[in-house]
Short mmCIF file of C-alpha atoms in Angstrom, two decimals:
data_model
loop_
_atom_site.label_atom_id
_atom_site.label_comp_id
_atom_site.label_asym_id
_atom_site.label_seq_id
_atom_site.Cartn_x
_atom_site.Cartn_y
_atom_site.Cartn_z
CA MET A 1474 98.31 112.36 99.49
CA GLN A 1475 100.71 109.45 99.93
CA LEU A 1476 99.79 106.08 98.39
CA ASN A 1477 101.47 102.82 99.34
CA MET A 1478 100.28 99.64 97.68
CA LEU A 1479 100.70 96.84 100.19
CA GLY A 1480 99.57 94.31 97.61
CA CYS A 1481 98.56 94.03 93.97
CA GLY A 1482 97.62 90.35 93.78
CA ASP A 1483 94.34 88.59 93.13
CA ALA A 1484 92.72 86.02 95.41
CA TYR A 1485 95.13 83.14 94.84
CA ASP A 1486 98.32 84.85 93.64
CA THR A 1487 101.29 83.02 95.17
CA ASN A 1488 103.78 85.77 94.31
CA HIS A 1489 101.93 88.90 95.40
CA THR A 1490 100.07 90.14 98.47
CA ASN A 1491 96.28 90.43 98.17
CA ALA A 1492 95.22 93.77 96.69
CA SER A 1493 95.32 96.53 99.30
CA MET A 1494 96.50 100.10 99.76
CA LEU A 1495 97.49 102.54 102.49
CA VAL A 1496 96.46 106.15 101.85
CA THR A 1497 97.95 108.82 104.11
CA GLN A 1498 97.53 112.56 104.42
CA GLY A 1499 98.81 114.45 107.41
CA ASN A 1500 98.27 112.27 110.47
CA PHE A 1501 95.39 110.22 109.00
CA THR A 1502 95.90 106.81 107.37
CA LEU A 1503 93.28 104.72 105.58
CA LEU A 1504 93.72 101.05 104.69
CA ILE A 1505 91.73 99.96 101.65
CA ASP A 1506 90.87 96.24 101.77
CA CYS A 1507 92.45 93.63 104.00
CA GLY A 1508 92.75 90.15 102.53
CA PRO A 1509 94.44 87.26 104.38
CA THR A 1510 97.99 88.07 103.22
CA VAL A 1511 97.74 91.83 103.86
CA PRO A 1512 98.57 91.84 107.61
CA GLN A 1513 102.01 90.28 107.00
CA ALA A 1514 102.80 93.02 104.47
CA PHE A 1515 101.77 95.65 107.00
CA PHE A 1516 103.78 93.99 109.78
CA ALA A 1517 106.82 94.12 107.50
CA LYS A 1518 106.36 97.89 107.21
CA VAL A 1519 106.08 98.17 110.99
CA LYS A 1520 109.33 96.22 111.41
CA ALA A 1521 111.10 98.38 108.82
CA THR A 1522 110.05 101.62 110.50
CA LYS A 1523 111.50 100.50 113.81
CA VAL A 1524 114.81 100.85 112.01
CA ASP A 1525 114.20 104.20 110.30
CA HIS A 1526 112.03 105.56 113.17
CA SER A 1527 109.15 106.70 110.93
CA GLY A 1528 106.65 105.57 113.51
CA ILE A 1529 104.27 103.05 111.92
CA ASP A 1530 102.60 101.04 114.68
CA GLU A 1531 99.29 99.64 115.95
CA ASN A 1532 97.79 103.15 116.03
CA THR A 1533 98.78 104.17 112.50
CA ILE A 1534 95.64 102.99 110.70
CA ASP A 1535 92.70 105.28 111.50
CA ALA A 1536 90.15 103.71 109.18
CA ILE A 1537 89.64 100.61 107.03
CA TYR A 1538 87.57 100.75 103.85
CA LEU A 1539 86.30 97.38 102.61
CA THR A 1540 85.17 97.32 99.00
CA HIS A 1541 83.26 94.06 99.44
CA ALA A 1542 83.00 90.89 101.50
CA HIS A 1543 84.97 88.40 99.42
CA PRO A 1544 87.67 86.70 101.55
CA ASP A 1545 90.62 88.11 99.60
CA HIS A 1546 89.42 91.62 100.49
CA CYS A 1547 88.42 91.23 104.14
CA LEU A 1548 89.63 87.99 105.75
CA GLY A 1549 92.79 89.63 107.10
CA LEU A 1550 90.69 91.80 109.42
CA THR A 1551 90.86 89.12 112.10
CA THR A 1552 94.67 88.97 112.13
CA LEU A 1553 95.21 92.72 111.82
CA VAL A 1554 92.74 93.70 114.53
CA ASN A 1555 93.91 90.90 116.82
CA TRP A 1556 97.45 92.26 116.47
CA MET A 1557 96.23 95.79 117.26
CA LYS A 1558 94.60 94.42 120.41
CA ALA A 1559 97.70 92.48 121.42
CA GLN A 1560 99.84 95.60 120.96
CA GLY A 1561 97.58 97.56 123.32
CA ARG A 1562 95.76 99.84 120.93
CA THR A 1563 93.12 102.05 122.59
CA LYS A 1564 92.52 104.47 119.71
CA PRO A 1565 89.10 104.05 118.01
CA LEU A 1566 89.06 102.40 114.57
CA MET A 1567 86.66 103.34 111.78
CA ILE A 1568 85.32 100.47 109.64
CA VAL A 1569 83.72 101.57 106.37
CA GLY A 1570 81.75 99.02 104.38
CA GLN A 1571 78.32 98.25 103.00
CA ARG A 1572 75.79 97.91 105.81
CA LYS A 1573 74.38 94.71 104.34
CA GLN A 1574 77.85 93.12 104.64
CA TRP A 1575 78.53 94.30 108.20
CA SER A 1576 77.52 90.94 109.70
CA ILE A 1577 80.41 89.27 107.82
CA PHE A 1578 82.93 91.91 108.84
CA ASN A 1579 81.71 91.94 112.43
CA ALA A 1580 82.15 88.15 112.69
CA LEU A 1581 85.79 88.62 111.71
CA LEU A 1582 86.22 91.25 114.41
CA GLN A 1583 84.56 89.07 117.02
CA PHE A 1584 86.99 86.28 116.25
CA ALA A 1585 89.84 88.79 116.65
CA SER A 1586 88.86 89.28 120.29
CA TRP A 1587 88.00 85.63 121.09
CA PRO A 1588 87.82 84.21 123.73
CA HIS A 1589 87.05 87.67 125.09
CA THR A 1590 83.92 89.46 123.98
CA SER A 1591 85.39 92.87 123.22
CA LEU A 1592 88.49 94.63 121.97
CA ASN A 1593 90.61 97.20 123.82
CA PHE A 1594 89.23 99.89 121.53
CA GLU A 1595 85.99 101.01 119.93
CA CYS A 1596 85.10 100.30 116.31
CA GLU A 1597 82.96 102.90 114.57
CA TRP A 1598 80.87 101.43 111.75
CA ILE A 1599 80.19 103.61 108.70
CA ASP A 1600 77.96 102.63 105.78
CA SER A 1601 79.94 103.10 102.56
CA LEU A 1602 76.70 103.77 100.67
CA THR A 1603 76.22 107.02 102.59
CA ILE A 1604 79.74 108.40 103.08
CA THR A 1605 80.71 111.86 101.87
CA HIS A 1606 84.06 112.09 103.72
CA ILE A 1607 86.73 109.80 105.15
CA GLY A 1608 89.25 111.61 107.31
CA PRO A 1609 90.66 114.60 105.38
CA TRP A 1610 89.18 113.55 102.03
CA SER A 1611 85.85 113.98 100.32
CA ALA A 1612 84.63 110.54 99.28
CA GLN A 1613 82.39 109.07 96.60
CA THR A 1614 81.56 105.46 95.90
CA SER A 1615 80.33 103.70 92.78
CA PRO A 1616 79.12 100.15 92.18
CA THR A 1617 80.84 97.66 89.91
CA ILE A 1618 79.46 94.58 88.22
CA HIS A 1619 80.74 91.71 90.34
CA ALA A 1620 79.70 88.41 91.91
CA VAL A 1621 78.83 90.27 95.14
CA ASP A 1622 78.11 93.96 95.60
CA ASN A 1623 81.34 95.97 95.42
CA LEU A 1624 81.75 99.71 95.89
CA SER A 1625 84.72 101.47 94.29
CA LEU A 1626 86.16 104.44 96.17
CA TYR A 1627 87.08 107.92 94.94
CA LEU A 1628 88.98 110.21 97.34
CA SER A 1629 89.89 113.85 96.81
CA ASN A 1630 91.70 116.42 98.95
CA GLY A 1631 90.54 119.27 96.72
CA GLN A 1632 93.68 119.21 94.57
CA TYR A 1633 94.50 115.57 93.92
CA SER A 1634 92.39 112.46 93.76
CA LEU A 1635 92.52 108.67 93.88
CA PHE A 1636 90.20 106.06 92.38
CA TYR A 1637 90.33 102.47 93.65
CA SER A 1638 87.99 100.04 91.94
CA GLY A 1639 87.97 97.03 94.26
CA ASP A 1640 86.70 94.12 92.16
CA GLY A 1641 84.42 94.03 89.16
CA ARG A 1642 83.66 95.49 85.80
CA LEU A 1643 83.30 99.27 85.96
CA THR A 1644 79.91 100.84 85.48
CA PRO A 1645 79.58 104.18 83.63
CA GLU A 1646 79.49 105.87 87.05
CA GLY A 1647 82.77 104.24 88.01
CA GLU A 1648 84.37 105.02 84.67
CA ALA A 1649 83.54 108.71 85.13
CA LEU A 1650 85.28 108.75 88.50
CA ALA A 1651 88.30 106.81 87.22
CA ILE A 1652 89.04 109.11 84.30
CA LYS A 1653 88.99 112.25 86.45
CA ALA A 1654 91.36 110.88 89.12
CA ASP A 1655 95.07 111.65 89.24
CA ALA A 1656 95.76 108.00 90.04
CA ALA A 1657 93.26 105.32 89.02
CA PHE A 1658 93.84 101.83 90.39
CA ILE A 1659 91.66 99.44 88.41
CA GLU A 1660 91.19 95.70 88.83
CA CYS A 1661 92.22 93.97 85.59
CA GLU A 1662 91.87 90.24 86.13
CA TYR A 1663 91.75 89.31 82.46
CA LEU A 1664 92.75 90.39 78.96
CA LEU A 1665 89.35 89.86 77.32
CA SER A 1666 86.04 91.31 78.51
CA HIS A 1667 84.49 89.46 81.42
CA ALA A 1668 80.99 89.63 82.85
CA SER A 1669 82.08 90.41 86.43
CA HIS A 1670 85.76 91.42 86.37
CA GLY A 1671 87.88 94.16 84.92
CA ALA A 1672 89.69 93.39 81.66
CA TRP A 1673 92.23 95.07 79.41
CA GLN A 1674 89.82 94.98 76.46
CA ASP A 1675 87.52 97.41 78.30
CA ILE A 1676 89.95 99.42 80.45
CA SER A 1677 92.25 100.27 77.54
CA LEU A 1678 89.35 102.07 75.83
CA LEU A 1679 88.69 104.48 78.70
CA PRO A 1680 89.34 108.11 77.65
CA PHE A 1681 92.10 108.90 80.13
CA THR A 1682 93.73 112.32 79.76
CA THR A 1683 97.36 113.12 80.54
CA LYS A 1684 96.21 114.08 84.06
CA THR A 1685 95.44 110.48 84.98
CA HIS A 1686 97.80 107.58 85.41
CA CYS A 1687 96.09 104.19 85.47
CA PHE A 1688 97.54 101.33 87.50
CA LEU A 1689 96.27 97.82 86.79
CA TYR A 1690 96.14 95.39 89.70
CA HIS A 1691 94.39 92.21 90.93
CA ILE A 1692 95.61 90.42 87.80
CA ASP A 1693 95.34 86.74 86.94
CA PRO A 1694 99.03 85.68 87.11
CA ARG A 1695 98.69 84.10 83.66
CA CYS A 1696 97.92 87.55 82.21
CA ARG A 1697 100.57 89.60 84.01
CA SER A 1698 103.37 89.35 81.44
CA GLU A 1699 101.07 90.17 78.53
CA LEU A 1700 99.54 93.11 80.40
CA THR A 1701 103.01 94.41 81.23
CA GLN A 1702 103.96 94.40 77.55
CA ARG A 1703 100.75 96.18 76.58
CA CYS A 1704 101.19 98.84 79.24
CA GLN A 1705 104.68 99.61 77.97
CA LEU A 1706 103.01 100.97 74.84
CA GLN A 1707 100.69 103.24 76.82
CA PRO A 1708 102.23 106.38 78.39
CA ASN A 1709 99.62 106.62 81.14
CA MET A 1710 99.18 102.95 82.12
CA SER A 1711 101.25 100.64 84.33
CA VAL A 1712 101.00 97.27 85.98
CA ALA A 1713 101.03 97.88 89.75
CA TYR A 1714 103.32 95.97 92.07
CA ASP A 1715 103.66 95.25 95.79
CA GLY A 1716 105.33 98.17 97.56
CA LEU A 1717 104.47 100.80 94.94
CA ASN A 1718 104.74 104.28 96.49
CA LEU A 1719 103.23 107.37 94.94
CA LEU A 1720 102.97 110.92 96.24
CA LEU A 1721 100.08 112.78 94.66
CA GLY A 1722 101.05 116.41 94.56
CA SER A 1723 104.61 115.80 93.44
CA ASN A 1724 105.73 116.99 90.03
CA SER A 1725 106.36 113.39 89.02
CA ARG A 1726 102.71 112.37 88.96
CA HIS A 1727 102.22 113.51 85.35
CA ASN A 1728 103.37 111.14 82.61
CA LEU A 1729 104.46 108.73 85.32
CA LYS A 1730 105.78 105.41 84.09
CA VAL A 1731 106.42 102.64 86.57
CA THR A 1732 108.64 99.66 85.87
CA PRO A 1733 106.67 96.71 87.26
CA ASN A 1734 108.08 93.65 88.99
CA VAL A 1735 107.12 90.66 86.90
CA ALA A 1736 107.01 87.41 88.83
#
């Protein structure tokens, strides 16, 4: 399972791309979240692979998982899907999100095809409340405490697993999934406990074992330096950064320590 963090930033971070991740196994690629600055980060990868011939293009993304309908997690859908259309994509695209938020996501897709009424390809809508699998992975979701309903995502290929929180304070259900993952990406907007966001004061108390490495992301820029210093004292915690690559299944996943880029 290959993880590539397109962005680690929060809604208004001027130095980092909005929080998002590409997850790949075999010939299946999932994009998790797609805020307004995410498409440019993906386009940069496409441009780079034209040089190294690794083949990332308009057909690479098979599915998009949207944790929730806040703009910094979904507004980039219009640009990304419009680009796919312009590049001539015909391959179906799976959109996974909460059914009650589909009307928001669908409006973004409709704008992507405007002034036409349809895309070149089909979009398959999947309710994230009911999923058991996405592509090659078994999938579980868990709610967080946030301003709007957010569903964290847990993916497993039977050997290795990923937890991605989206936004919000973890519930006990989410905490249980996070601590059993090989890589747990957890939103940590603040240092001190917050009613509807992740915070170091709570995350640092989670009973992670040596199996799990926790990556903090979606951080208030004012807290990034302090969080970086605190993570340096924790063998299984790091501040995530744009462009982070991680291969779950490699020998390096245990006791992994990442040197973050501090802007």
